[in-house]
Amino acid sequence: NLGNISNDLNEWEKTPELALHKSDLYGEKWFLTPEVYYVNDHFFMYSSAEEHILVAVSDSLLGTFRQELKRSILEGEKTIDNSFFIDDDGKRIFFDCLDDELNIWVAKLEDDLITTEGKDASLYSYVVEVGKGLARVNEGSFVLKYNGIYYMCCSANSYESLFYGIGCVTVTDIFGEWKKYLYNPFYKSPEIW
């Protein structure tokens, strides 16, 4: 798709070029969850294709974003729903590991923001107890840190379930035990809950 740009958020015009094209990166299908970050004078687009996380880089927010090496940043792992985070001690990427029943994991990134040091730890598993047959699914994480506390919001329970919802967990040590927010899920279907 072509992007749209605006100077006032009222009037919009299409960009002349694609920001991203599949010929410039890994994968042929299932392109999901792009996120763009501006770090070290470059724009980094984290996304997934064919259930693998990839990073494409551009000098402009409008693109074209490209991968120098067309590969997954976590080769051998089936992953989706990436989220980039700069911690006090380095850069990390959170992601869903499909090989682990869709639990959220984290990996440390090298200074190039592309190369990983491997999976650090399984971080979070949250399923509302609603009965038998519910898949243990966590996805779409977003993490921020405030006053020494990490806050993670994510979806829980399968998107196919009527009990799909959004919850929050907190921790002071990123590899510690994440505590559930008392009122999880705080966003849910009112007809079901």
mmCIF file of C-alpha atoms in Angstrom:
data_model
loop_
_atom_site.group_PDB
_atom_site.id
_atom_site.type_symbol
_atom_site.label_atom_id
_atom_site.label_comp_id
_atom_site.label_asym_id
_atom_site.label_seq_id
_atom_site.Cartn_x
_atom_site.Cartn_y
_atom_site.Cartn_z
ATOM 1 C CA ASN A 1 0.000 0.000 0.000
ATOM 2 C CA LEU A 2 0.987 3.564 -0.548
ATOM 3 C CA GLY A 3 1.204 5.659 2.579
ATOM 4 C CA ASN A 4 -0.602 8.876 3.334
ATOM 5 C CA ILE A 5 1.019 12.036 4.664
ATOM 6 C CA SER A 6 -0.423 15.142 6.265
ATOM 7 C CA ASN A 7 0.849 18.371 7.796
ATOM 8 C CA ASP A 8 -2.314 19.047 9.787
ATOM 9 C CA LEU A 9 -4.001 15.601 10.201
ATOM 10 C CA ASN A 10 -7.004 16.932 8.249
ATOM 11 C CA GLU A 11 -5.767 17.052 4.664
ATOM 12 C CA TRP A 12 -4.032 13.891 3.391
ATOM 13 C CA GLU A 13 -2.195 12.934 0.219
ATOM 14 C CA LYS A 14 -0.765 9.650 -1.021
ATOM 15 C CA THR A 15 2.988 9.141 -1.049
ATOM 16 C CA PRO A 16 4.527 8.574 -4.484
ATOM 17 C CA GLU A 17 6.333 5.325 -3.591
ATOM 18 C CA LEU A 18 5.742 2.221 -1.485
ATOM 19 C CA ALA A 19 7.296 2.401 1.980
ATOM 20 C CA LEU A 20 7.914 -1.341 1.896
ATOM 21 C CA HIS A 21 7.888 -3.933 -0.857
ATOM 22 C CA LYS A 22 8.212 -7.681 -0.404
ATOM 23 C CA SER A 23 11.063 -7.841 -2.933
ATOM 24 C CA ASP A 24 13.199 -5.859 -0.445
ATOM 25 C CA LEU A 25 12.875 -8.274 2.460
ATOM 26 C CA TYR A 26 12.497 -11.810 3.715
ATOM 27 C CA GLY A 27 9.269 -13.675 3.043
ATOM 28 C CA GLU A 28 6.560 -13.984 0.460
ATOM 29 C CA LYS A 29 3.358 -13.845 2.546
ATOM 30 C CA TRP A 30 1.730 -13.222 5.937
ATOM 31 C CA PHE A 31 3.178 -9.754 6.539
ATOM 32 C CA LEU A 32 2.031 -8.619 10.001
ATOM 33 C CA THR A 33 2.399 -6.015 12.751
ATOM 34 C CA PRO A 34 4.806 -3.382 11.393
ATOM 35 C CA GLU A 35 6.242 -0.935 13.919
ATOM 36 C CA VAL A 36 8.640 1.885 12.988
ATOM 37 C CA TYR A 37 11.227 3.434 15.336
ATOM 38 C CA TYR A 38 13.710 6.259 14.777
ATOM 39 C CA VAL A 39 17.084 5.383 16.350
ATOM 40 C CA ASN A 40 20.626 6.515 15.477
ATOM 41 C CA ASP A 41 19.494 8.604 12.478
ATOM 42 C CA HIS A 42 17.728 5.648 10.807
ATOM 43 C CA PHE A 43 14.187 4.320 10.711
ATOM 44 C CA PHE A 44 13.796 0.655 11.708
ATOM 45 C CA MET A 45 10.656 -1.256 10.753
ATOM 46 C CA TYR A 46 10.087 -4.384 12.825
ATOM 47 C CA SER A 47 7.464 -6.739 11.424
ATOM 48 C CA SER A 48 6.914 -10.386 10.650
ATOM 49 C CA ALA A 49 6.558 -12.438 7.490
ATOM 50 C CA GLU A 50 5.833 -16.142 7.223
ATOM 51 C CA GLU A 51 5.848 -16.287 11.051
ATOM 52 C CA HIS A 52 9.367 -14.871 11.390
ATOM 53 C CA ILE A 53 10.476 -11.467 12.713
ATOM 54 C CA LEU A 54 12.370 -9.232 10.341
ATOM 55 C CA VAL A 55 13.878 -5.757 10.451
ATOM 56 C CA ALA A 56 14.019 -3.411 7.472
ATOM 57 C CA VAL A 57 15.889 -0.090 7.562
ATOM 58 C CA SER A 58 15.418 3.234 5.791
ATOM 59 C CA ASP A 59 16.860 6.740 5.966
ATOM 60 C CA SER A 60 13.343 8.124 5.552
ATOM 61 C CA LEU A 61 10.101 7.432 7.375
ATOM 62 C CA LEU A 62 8.467 7.153 3.947
ATOM 63 C CA GLY A 63 10.879 4.387 2.919
ATOM 64 C CA THR A 64 11.814 2.468 1.016
ATOM 65 C CA PHE A 65 12.554 0.067 3.900
ATOM 66 C CA ARG A 66 14.958 -2.741 2.978
ATOM 67 C CA GLN A 67 16.802 -5.645 4.557
ATOM 68 C CA GLU A 68 20.495 -5.840 3.727
ATOM 69 C CA LEU A 69 20.396 -9.563 4.559
ATOM 70 C CA LYS A 70 16.991 -11.046 3.776
ATOM 71 C CA ARG A 71 16.506 -13.257 6.821
ATOM 72 C CA SER A 72 14.620 -13.602 10.073
ATOM 73 C CA ILE A 73 16.362 -12.104 13.090
ATOM 74 C CA LEU A 74 15.515 -15.253 15.099
ATOM 75 C CA GLU A 75 16.270 -17.996 12.618
ATOM 76 C CA GLY A 76 14.742 -21.340 13.502
ATOM 77 C CA GLU A 77 12.007 -19.759 15.650
ATOM 78 C CA LYS A 78 8.416 -19.207 14.529
ATOM 79 C CA THR A 79 7.570 -15.753 15.877
ATOM 80 C CA ILE A 80 5.071 -12.897 15.413
ATOM 81 C CA ASP A 81 3.840 -9.721 17.155
ATOM 82 C CA ASN A 82 7.155 -8.026 17.778
ATOM 83 C CA SER A 83 7.608 -4.916 19.915
ATOM 84 C CA PHE A 84 10.888 -2.989 20.239
ATOM 85 C CA PHE A 85 11.945 -1.589 23.633
ATOM 86 C CA ILE A 86 15.031 0.348 24.783
ATOM 87 C CA ASP A 87 15.890 -0.698 28.336
ATOM 88 C CA ASP A 88 18.434 0.864 30.709
ATOM 89 C CA ASP A 89 20.951 -1.863 29.870
ATOM 90 C CA GLY A 90 20.310 -2.205 26.131
ATOM 91 C CA LYS A 91 17.783 -2.769 23.368
ATOM 92 C CA ARG A 92 15.288 -5.613 23.448
ATOM 93 C CA ILE A 93 12.579 -7.025 21.279
ATOM 94 C CA PHE A 94 9.507 -8.703 22.719
ATOM 95 C CA PHE A 95 7.724 -11.255 20.562
ATOM 96 C CA ASP A 96 5.291 -14.146 20.542
ATOM 97 C CA CYS A 97 6.896 -17.537 20.172
ATOM 98 C CA LEU A 98 4.602 -19.816 18.171
ATOM 99 C CA ASP A 99 6.694 -22.839 19.151
ATOM 100 C CA ASP A 100 5.763 -22.152 22.801
ATOM 101 C CA GLU A 101 1.954 -21.955 22.548
ATOM 102 C CA LEU A 102 2.097 -18.191 21.894
ATOM 103 C CA ASN A 103 3.843 -17.013 25.032
ATOM 104 C CA ILE A 104 5.686 -13.718 25.079
ATOM 105 C CA TRP A 105 9.485 -13.853 25.050
ATOM 106 C CA VAL A 106 12.235 -11.251 24.882
ATOM 107 C CA ALA A 107 15.604 -11.118 23.128
ATOM 108 C CA LYS A 108 18.452 -8.652 23.491
ATOM 109 C CA LEU A 109 19.489 -6.785 20.348
ATOM 110 C CA GLU A 110 23.032 -5.820 19.416
ATOM 111 C CA ASP A 111 23.851 -2.168 18.708
ATOM 112 C CA ASP A 112 22.871 -2.665 15.042
ATOM 113 C CA LEU A 113 19.265 -3.234 16.288
ATOM 114 C CA ILE A 114 19.030 -6.239 13.960
ATOM 115 C CA THR A 115 21.207 -8.999 15.417
ATOM 116 C CA THR A 116 19.832 -10.847 18.436
ATOM 117 C CA GLU A 117 21.646 -12.523 21.291
ATOM 118 C CA GLY A 118 18.990 -15.257 21.423
ATOM 119 C CA LYS A 119 15.890 -15.654 23.559
ATOM 120 C CA ASP A 120 16.468 -14.445 27.114
ATOM 121 C CA ALA A 121 13.533 -15.908 29.025
ATOM 122 C CA SER A 122 9.895 -16.859 28.817
ATOM 123 C CA LEU A 123 8.258 -13.832 30.331
ATOM 124 C CA TYR A 124 4.552 -14.004 30.504
ATOM 125 C CA SER A 125 1.668 -16.397 30.375
ATOM 126 C CA TYR A 126 -1.812 -15.129 31.232
ATOM 127 C CA VAL A 127 -5.055 -16.919 30.543
ATOM 128 C CA VAL A 128 -8.326 -16.170 32.236
ATOM 129 C CA GLU A 129 -9.676 -19.393 33.720
ATOM 130 C CA VAL A 130 -12.902 -19.898 31.818
ATOM 131 C CA GLY A 131 -13.089 -23.620 31.353
ATOM 132 C CA LYS A 132 -11.640 -26.474 29.368
ATOM 133 C CA GLY A 133 -10.346 -26.175 25.847
ATOM 134 C CA LEU A 134 -9.115 -22.579 25.979
ATOM 135 C CA ALA A 135 -5.746 -22.122 24.280
ATOM 136 C CA ARG A 136 -2.959 -20.536 26.307
ATOM 137 C CA VAL A 137 -2.412 -17.506 24.094
ATOM 138 C CA ASN A 138 -0.696 -14.189 24.764
ATOM 139 C CA GLU A 139 -0.006 -11.767 21.944
ATOM 140 C CA GLY A 140 0.505 -8.185 20.858
ATOM 141 C CA SER A 141 2.689 -7.079 23.758
ATOM 142 C CA PHE A 142 3.715 -3.484 24.362
ATOM 143 C CA VAL A 143 6.183 -2.624 27.146
ATOM 144 C CA LEU A 144 7.165 0.640 28.784
ATOM 145 C CA LYS A 145 9.022 1.505 31.967
ATOM 146 C CA TYR A 146 8.074 4.190 34.502
ATOM 147 C CA ASN A 147 9.649 4.866 37.912
ATOM 148 C CA GLY A 148 11.507 1.547 37.882
ATOM 149 C CA ILE A 149 8.444 -0.531 36.998
ATOM 150 C CA TYR A 150 7.947 -2.353 33.690
ATOM 151 C CA TYR A 151 4.376 -2.343 32.380
ATOM 152 C CA MET A 152 3.314 -4.821 29.717
ATOM 153 C CA CYS A 153 -0.054 -4.715 28.003
ATOM 154 C CA CYS A 154 -1.044 -7.597 25.768
ATOM 155 C CA SER A 155 -3.966 -9.616 24.557
ATOM 156 C CA ALA A 156 -4.811 -12.941 26.165
ATOM 157 C CA ASN A 157 -6.885 -15.934 25.148
ATOM 158 C CA SER A 158 -7.213 -16.746 21.475
ATOM 159 C CA TYR A 159 -8.577 -14.050 19.160
ATOM 160 C CA GLU A 160 -11.032 -16.736 18.047
ATOM 161 C CA SER A 161 -12.445 -16.932 21.579
ATOM 162 C CA LEU A 162 -15.311 -14.890 22.943
ATOM 163 C CA PHE A 163 -13.087 -14.415 26.004
ATOM 164 C CA TYR A 164 -10.358 -12.543 24.124
ATOM 165 C CA GLY A 165 -9.280 -9.477 26.101
ATOM 166 C CA ILE A 166 -6.454 -7.089 26.966
ATOM 167 C CA GLY A 167 -4.612 -7.251 30.258
ATOM 168 C CA CYS A 168 -1.631 -5.688 31.994
ATOM 169 C CA VAL A 169 1.229 -7.098 34.055
ATOM 170 C CA THR A 170 4.044 -5.378 35.951
ATOM 171 C CA VAL A 171 7.496 -6.277 37.245
ATOM 172 C CA THR A 172 10.571 -4.474 38.610
ATOM 173 C CA ASP A 173 13.081 -7.020 37.221
ATOM 174 C CA ILE A 174 12.437 -7.785 33.563
ATOM 175 C CA PHE A 175 13.284 -11.448 34.234
ATOM 176 C CA GLY A 176 11.301 -11.639 37.451
ATOM 177 C CA GLU A 177 7.761 -12.868 37.981
ATOM 178 C CA TRP A 178 5.269 -10.604 36.233
ATOM 179 C CA LYS A 179 2.269 -9.692 38.412
ATOM 180 C CA LYS A 180 -1.219 -9.513 36.945
ATOM 181 C CA TYR A 181 -3.253 -6.341 37.252
ATOM 182 C CA LEU A 182 -6.102 -6.972 39.679
ATOM 183 C CA TYR A 183 -8.793 -6.021 37.151
ATOM 184 C CA ASN A 184 -7.539 -8.025 34.154
ATOM 185 C CA PRO A 185 -8.777 -8.168 31.520
ATOM 186 C CA PHE A 186 -9.446 -4.438 31.534
ATOM 187 C CA TYR A 187 -10.697 -4.436 27.926
ATOM 188 C CA LYS A 188 -13.112 -7.185 26.967
ATOM 189 C CA SER A 189 -16.413 -8.006 25.359
ATOM 190 C CA PRO A 190 -19.133 -6.740 27.744
ATOM 191 C CA GLU A 191 -21.622 -9.317 26.470
ATOM 192 C CA ILE A 192 -19.442 -12.229 27.598
ATOM 193 C CA TRP A 193 -17.665 -11.185 30.792
#
